[in-house]
mmCIF file with all atom_site columns, C-alpha atoms in Angstrom:
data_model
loop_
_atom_site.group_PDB
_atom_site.id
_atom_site.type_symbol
_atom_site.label_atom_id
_atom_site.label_alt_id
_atom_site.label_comp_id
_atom_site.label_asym_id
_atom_site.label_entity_id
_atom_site.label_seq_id
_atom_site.pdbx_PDB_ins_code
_atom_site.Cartn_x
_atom_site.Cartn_y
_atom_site.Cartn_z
_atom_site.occupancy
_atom_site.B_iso_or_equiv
_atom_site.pdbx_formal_charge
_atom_site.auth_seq_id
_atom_site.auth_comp_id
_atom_site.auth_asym_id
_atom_site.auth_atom_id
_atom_site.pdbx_PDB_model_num
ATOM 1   C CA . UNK U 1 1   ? 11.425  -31.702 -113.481 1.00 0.00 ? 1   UNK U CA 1
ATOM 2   C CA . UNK U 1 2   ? 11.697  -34.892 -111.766 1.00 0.00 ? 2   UNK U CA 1
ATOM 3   C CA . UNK U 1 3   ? 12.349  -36.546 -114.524 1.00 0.00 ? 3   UNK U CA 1
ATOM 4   C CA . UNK U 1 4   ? 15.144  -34.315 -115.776 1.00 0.00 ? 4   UNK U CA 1
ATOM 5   C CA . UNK U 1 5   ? 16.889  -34.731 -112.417 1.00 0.00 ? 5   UNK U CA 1
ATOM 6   C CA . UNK U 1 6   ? 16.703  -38.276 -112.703 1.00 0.00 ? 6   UNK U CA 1
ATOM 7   C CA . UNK U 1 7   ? 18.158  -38.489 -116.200 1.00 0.00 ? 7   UNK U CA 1
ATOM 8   C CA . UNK U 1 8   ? 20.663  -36.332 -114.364 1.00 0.00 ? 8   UNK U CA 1
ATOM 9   C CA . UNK U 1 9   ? 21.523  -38.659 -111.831 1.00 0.00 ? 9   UNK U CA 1
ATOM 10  C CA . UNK U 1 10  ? 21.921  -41.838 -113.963 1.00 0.00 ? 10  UNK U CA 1
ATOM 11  C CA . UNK U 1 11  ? 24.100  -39.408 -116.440 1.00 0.00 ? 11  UNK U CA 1
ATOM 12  C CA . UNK U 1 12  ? 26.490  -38.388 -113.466 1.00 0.00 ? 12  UNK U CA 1
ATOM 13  C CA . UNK U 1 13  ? 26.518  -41.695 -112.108 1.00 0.00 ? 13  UNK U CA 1
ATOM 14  C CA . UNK U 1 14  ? 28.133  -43.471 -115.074 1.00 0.00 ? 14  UNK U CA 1
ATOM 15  C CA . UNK U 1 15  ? 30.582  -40.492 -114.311 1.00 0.00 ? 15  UNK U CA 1
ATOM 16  C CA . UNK U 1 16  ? 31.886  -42.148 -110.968 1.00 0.00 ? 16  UNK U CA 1
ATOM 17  C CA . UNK U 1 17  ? 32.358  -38.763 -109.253 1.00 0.00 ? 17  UNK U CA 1
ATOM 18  C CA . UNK U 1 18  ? 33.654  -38.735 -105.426 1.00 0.00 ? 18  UNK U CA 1
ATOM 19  C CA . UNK U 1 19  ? 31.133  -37.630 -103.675 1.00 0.00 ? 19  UNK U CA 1
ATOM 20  C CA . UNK U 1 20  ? 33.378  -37.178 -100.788 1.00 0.00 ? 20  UNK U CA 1
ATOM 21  C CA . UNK U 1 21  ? 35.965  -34.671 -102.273 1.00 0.00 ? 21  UNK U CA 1
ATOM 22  C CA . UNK U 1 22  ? 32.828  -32.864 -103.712 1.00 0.00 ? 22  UNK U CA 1
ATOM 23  C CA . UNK U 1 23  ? 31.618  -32.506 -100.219 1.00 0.00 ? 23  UNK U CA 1
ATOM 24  C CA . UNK U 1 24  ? 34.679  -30.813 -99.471  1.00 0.00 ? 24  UNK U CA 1
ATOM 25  C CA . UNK U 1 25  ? 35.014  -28.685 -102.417 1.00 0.00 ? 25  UNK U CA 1
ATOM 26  C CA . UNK U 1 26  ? 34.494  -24.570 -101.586 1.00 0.00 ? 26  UNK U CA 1
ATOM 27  C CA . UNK U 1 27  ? 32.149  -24.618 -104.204 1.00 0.00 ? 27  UNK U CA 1
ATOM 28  C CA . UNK U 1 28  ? 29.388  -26.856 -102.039 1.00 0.00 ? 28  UNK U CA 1
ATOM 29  C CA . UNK U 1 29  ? 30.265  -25.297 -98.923  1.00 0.00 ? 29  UNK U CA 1
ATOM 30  C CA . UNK U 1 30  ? 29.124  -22.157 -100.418 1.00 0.00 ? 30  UNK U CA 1
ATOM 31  C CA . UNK U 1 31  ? 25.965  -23.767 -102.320 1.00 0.00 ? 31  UNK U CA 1
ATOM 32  C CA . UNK U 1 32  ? 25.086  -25.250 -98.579  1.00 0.00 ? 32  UNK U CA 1
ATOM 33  C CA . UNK U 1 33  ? 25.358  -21.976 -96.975  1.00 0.00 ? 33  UNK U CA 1
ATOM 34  C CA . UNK U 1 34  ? 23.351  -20.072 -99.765  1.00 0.00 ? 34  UNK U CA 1
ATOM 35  C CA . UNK U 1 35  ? 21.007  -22.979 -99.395  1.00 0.00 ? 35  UNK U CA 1
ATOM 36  C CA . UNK U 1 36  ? 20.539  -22.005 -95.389  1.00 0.00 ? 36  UNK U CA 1
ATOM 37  C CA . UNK U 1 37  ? 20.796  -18.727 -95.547  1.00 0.00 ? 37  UNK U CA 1
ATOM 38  C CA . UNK U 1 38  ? 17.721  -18.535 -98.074  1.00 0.00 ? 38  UNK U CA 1
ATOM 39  C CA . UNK U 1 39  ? 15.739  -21.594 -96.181  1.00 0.00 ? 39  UNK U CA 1
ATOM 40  C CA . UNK U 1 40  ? 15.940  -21.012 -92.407  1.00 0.00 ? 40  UNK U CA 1
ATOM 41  C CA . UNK U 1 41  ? 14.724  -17.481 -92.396  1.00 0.00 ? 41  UNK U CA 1
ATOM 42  C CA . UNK U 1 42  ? 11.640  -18.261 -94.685  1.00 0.00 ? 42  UNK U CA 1
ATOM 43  C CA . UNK U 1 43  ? 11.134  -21.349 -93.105  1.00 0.00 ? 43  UNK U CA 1
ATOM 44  C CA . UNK U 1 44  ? 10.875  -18.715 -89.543  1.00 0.00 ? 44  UNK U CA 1
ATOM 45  C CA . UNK U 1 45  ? 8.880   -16.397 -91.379  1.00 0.00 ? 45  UNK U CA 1
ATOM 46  C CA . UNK U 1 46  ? 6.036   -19.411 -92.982  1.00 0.00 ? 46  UNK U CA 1
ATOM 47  C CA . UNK U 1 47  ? 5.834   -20.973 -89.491  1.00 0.00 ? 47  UNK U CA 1
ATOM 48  C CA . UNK U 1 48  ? 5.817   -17.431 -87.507  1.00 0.00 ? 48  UNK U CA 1
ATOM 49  C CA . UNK U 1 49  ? 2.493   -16.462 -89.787  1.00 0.00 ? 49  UNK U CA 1
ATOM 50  C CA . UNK U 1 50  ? 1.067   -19.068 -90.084  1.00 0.00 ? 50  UNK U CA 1
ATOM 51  C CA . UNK U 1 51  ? 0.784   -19.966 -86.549  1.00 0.00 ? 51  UNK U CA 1
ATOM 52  C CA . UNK U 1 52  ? 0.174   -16.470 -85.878  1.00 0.00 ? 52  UNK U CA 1
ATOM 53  C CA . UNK U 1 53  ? -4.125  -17.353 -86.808  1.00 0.00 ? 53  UNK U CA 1
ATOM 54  C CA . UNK U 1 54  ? -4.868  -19.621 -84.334  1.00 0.00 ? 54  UNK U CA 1
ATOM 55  C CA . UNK U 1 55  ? -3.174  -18.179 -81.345  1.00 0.00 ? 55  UNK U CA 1
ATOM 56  C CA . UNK U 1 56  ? -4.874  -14.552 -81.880  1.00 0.00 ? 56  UNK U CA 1
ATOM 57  C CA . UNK U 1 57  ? -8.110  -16.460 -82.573  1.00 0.00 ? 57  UNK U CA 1
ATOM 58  C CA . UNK U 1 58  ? -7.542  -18.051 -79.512  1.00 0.00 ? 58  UNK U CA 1
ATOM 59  C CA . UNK U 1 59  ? -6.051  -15.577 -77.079  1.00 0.00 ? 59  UNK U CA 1
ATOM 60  C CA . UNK U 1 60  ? -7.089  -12.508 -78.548  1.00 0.00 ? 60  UNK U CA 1
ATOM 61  C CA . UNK U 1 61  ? -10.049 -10.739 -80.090  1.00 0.00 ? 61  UNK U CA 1
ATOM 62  C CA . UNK U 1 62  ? -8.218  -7.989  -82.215  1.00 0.00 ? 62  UNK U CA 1
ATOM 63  C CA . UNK U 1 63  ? -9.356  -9.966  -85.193  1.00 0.00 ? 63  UNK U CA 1
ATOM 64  C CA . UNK U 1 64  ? -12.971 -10.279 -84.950  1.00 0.00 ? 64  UNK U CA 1
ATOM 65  C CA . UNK U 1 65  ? -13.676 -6.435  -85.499  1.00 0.00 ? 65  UNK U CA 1
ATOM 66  C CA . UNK U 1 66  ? -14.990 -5.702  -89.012  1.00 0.00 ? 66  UNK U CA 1
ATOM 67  C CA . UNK U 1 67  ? -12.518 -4.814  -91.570  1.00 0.00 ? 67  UNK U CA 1
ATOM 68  C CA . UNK U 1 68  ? -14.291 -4.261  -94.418  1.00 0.00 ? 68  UNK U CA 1
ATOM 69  C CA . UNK U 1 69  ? -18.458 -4.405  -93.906  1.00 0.00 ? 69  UNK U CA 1
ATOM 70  C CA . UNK U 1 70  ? -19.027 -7.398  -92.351  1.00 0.00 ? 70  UNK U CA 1
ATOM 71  C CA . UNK U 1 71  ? -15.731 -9.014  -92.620  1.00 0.00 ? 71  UNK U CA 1
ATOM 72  C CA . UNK U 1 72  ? -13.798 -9.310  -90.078  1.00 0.00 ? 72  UNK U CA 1
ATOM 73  C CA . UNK U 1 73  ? -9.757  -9.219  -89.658  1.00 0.00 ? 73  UNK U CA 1
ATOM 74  C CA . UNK U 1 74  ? -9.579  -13.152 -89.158  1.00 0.00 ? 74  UNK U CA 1
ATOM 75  C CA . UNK U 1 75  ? -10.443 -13.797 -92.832  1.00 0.00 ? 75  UNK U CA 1
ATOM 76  C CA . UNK U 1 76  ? -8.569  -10.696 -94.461  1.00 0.00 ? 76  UNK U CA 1
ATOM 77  C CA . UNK U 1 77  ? -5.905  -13.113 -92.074  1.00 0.00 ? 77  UNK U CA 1
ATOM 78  C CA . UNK U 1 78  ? -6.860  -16.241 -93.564  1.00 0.00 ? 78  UNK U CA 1
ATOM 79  C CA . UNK U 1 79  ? -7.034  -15.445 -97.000  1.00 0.00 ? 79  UNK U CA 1
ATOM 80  C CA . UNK U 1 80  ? -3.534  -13.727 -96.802  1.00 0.00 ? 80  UNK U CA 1
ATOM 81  C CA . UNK U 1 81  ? -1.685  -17.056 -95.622  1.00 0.00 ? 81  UNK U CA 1
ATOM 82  C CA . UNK U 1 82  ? -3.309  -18.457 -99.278  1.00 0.00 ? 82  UNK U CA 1
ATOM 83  C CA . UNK U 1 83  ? -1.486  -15.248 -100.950 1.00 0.00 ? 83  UNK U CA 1
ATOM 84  C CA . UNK U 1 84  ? 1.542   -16.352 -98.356  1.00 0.00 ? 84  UNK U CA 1
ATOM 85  C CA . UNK U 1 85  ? 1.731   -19.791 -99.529  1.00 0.00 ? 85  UNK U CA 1
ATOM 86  C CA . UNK U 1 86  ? 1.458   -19.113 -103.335 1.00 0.00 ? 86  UNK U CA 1
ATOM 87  C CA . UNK U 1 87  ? 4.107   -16.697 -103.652 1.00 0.00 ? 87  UNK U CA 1
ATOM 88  C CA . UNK U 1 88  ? 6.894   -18.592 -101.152 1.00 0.00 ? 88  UNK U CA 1
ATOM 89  C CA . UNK U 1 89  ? 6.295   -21.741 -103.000 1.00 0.00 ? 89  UNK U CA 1
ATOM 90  C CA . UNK U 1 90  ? 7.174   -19.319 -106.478 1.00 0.00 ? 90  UNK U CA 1
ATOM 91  C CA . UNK U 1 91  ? 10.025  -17.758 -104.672 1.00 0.00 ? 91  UNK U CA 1
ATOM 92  C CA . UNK U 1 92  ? 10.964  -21.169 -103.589 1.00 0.00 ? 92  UNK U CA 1
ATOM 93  C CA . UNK U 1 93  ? 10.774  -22.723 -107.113 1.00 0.00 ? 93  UNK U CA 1
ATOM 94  C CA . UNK U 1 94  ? 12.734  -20.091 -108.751 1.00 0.00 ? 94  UNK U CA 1
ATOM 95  C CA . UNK U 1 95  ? 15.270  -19.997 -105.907 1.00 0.00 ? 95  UNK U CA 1
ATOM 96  C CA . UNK U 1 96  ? 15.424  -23.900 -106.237 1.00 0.00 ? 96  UNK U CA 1
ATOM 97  C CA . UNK U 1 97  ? 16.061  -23.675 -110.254 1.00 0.00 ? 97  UNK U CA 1
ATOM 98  C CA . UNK U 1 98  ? 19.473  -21.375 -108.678 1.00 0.00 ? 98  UNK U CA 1
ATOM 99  C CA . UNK U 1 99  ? 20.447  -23.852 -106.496 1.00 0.00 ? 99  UNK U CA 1
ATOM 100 C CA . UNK U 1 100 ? 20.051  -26.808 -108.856 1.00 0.00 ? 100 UNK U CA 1
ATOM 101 C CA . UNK U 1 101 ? 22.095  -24.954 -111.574 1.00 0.00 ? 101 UNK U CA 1
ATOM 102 C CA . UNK U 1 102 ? 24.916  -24.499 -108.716 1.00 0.00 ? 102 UNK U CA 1
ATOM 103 C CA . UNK U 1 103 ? 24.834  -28.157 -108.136 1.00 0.00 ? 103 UNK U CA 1
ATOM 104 C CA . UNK U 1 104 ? 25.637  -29.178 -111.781 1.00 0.00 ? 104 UNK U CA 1
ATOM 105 C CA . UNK U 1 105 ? 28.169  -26.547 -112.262 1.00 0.00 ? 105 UNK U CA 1
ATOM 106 C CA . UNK U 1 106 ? 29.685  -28.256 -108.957 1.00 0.00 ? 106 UNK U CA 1
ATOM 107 C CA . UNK U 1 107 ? 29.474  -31.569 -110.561 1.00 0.00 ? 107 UNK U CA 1
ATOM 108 C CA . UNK U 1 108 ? 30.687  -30.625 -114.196 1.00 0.00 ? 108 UNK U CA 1
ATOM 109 C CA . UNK U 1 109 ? 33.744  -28.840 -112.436 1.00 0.00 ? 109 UNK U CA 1
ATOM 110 C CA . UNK U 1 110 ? 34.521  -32.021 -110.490 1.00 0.00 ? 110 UNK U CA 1
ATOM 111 C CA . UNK U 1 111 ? 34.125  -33.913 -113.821 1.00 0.00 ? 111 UNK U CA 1
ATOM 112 C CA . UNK U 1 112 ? 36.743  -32.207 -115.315 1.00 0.00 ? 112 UNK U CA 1
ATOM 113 C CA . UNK U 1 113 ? 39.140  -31.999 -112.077 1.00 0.00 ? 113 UNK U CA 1
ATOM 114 C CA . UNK U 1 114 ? 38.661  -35.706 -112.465 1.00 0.00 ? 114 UNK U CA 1
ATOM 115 C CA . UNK U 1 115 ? 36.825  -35.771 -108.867 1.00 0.00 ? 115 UNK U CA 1
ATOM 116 C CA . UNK U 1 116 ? 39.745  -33.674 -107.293 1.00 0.00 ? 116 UNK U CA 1
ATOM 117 C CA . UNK U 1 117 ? 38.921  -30.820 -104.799 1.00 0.00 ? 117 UNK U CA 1
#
């Protein structure tokens, strides 16, 4: 993928597109805001659980009863922040393959605009 983006970049920079003016277009102000509104609240979410382990381990001792036979809460805990991390970074990925496809519609449009807003 990295490559592919920077094939992409040397294409569109033979292109001499105003960056500026894109900045300004509708179209990027709305890619930006779908961008935070999709990264700030899983960002909260990621650092909310995963910080959520070591301060019950450390201030609490909810999670050392058994859960299932002999294990205990804290690694039915632990294990689910693997499960946590696999599927945001998929969510992430796919949602990132969105925002990427925004981008070069952005950039085609300003392309044929001639790099007016």
């Amino acid at each position: 993928m990295a490559v592919e983006s920077d094939y992409t970049r040397e294409y569109y920079a033979d292109k001499k597109i105003d960056y500026v003016k894109v900045e300004k277009s509708e179209q990027f102000k709305k890619l930006m805001s779908d961008r935070k509104k999709f990264i700030v609240p899983y960002t909260i979410f990621f650092l909310v659980f995963y910080f959520l382990l070591p301060i019950c381990t450390s201030y609490t001792t909810f999670l050392n009863k058994p859960a299932i036979g002999d294990i205990s809460w804290v690694w039915l805990f632990a294990f689910a922040q693997f499960a946590m991390t696999f599927i945001l970074c998929t969510i992430y990925v796919k949602k990132a393959n969105t925002f990427d496809e925004q981008a070069d519609k952005i950039i085609e449009d300003q392309l044929q605009k001639g790099g007016k807003v």
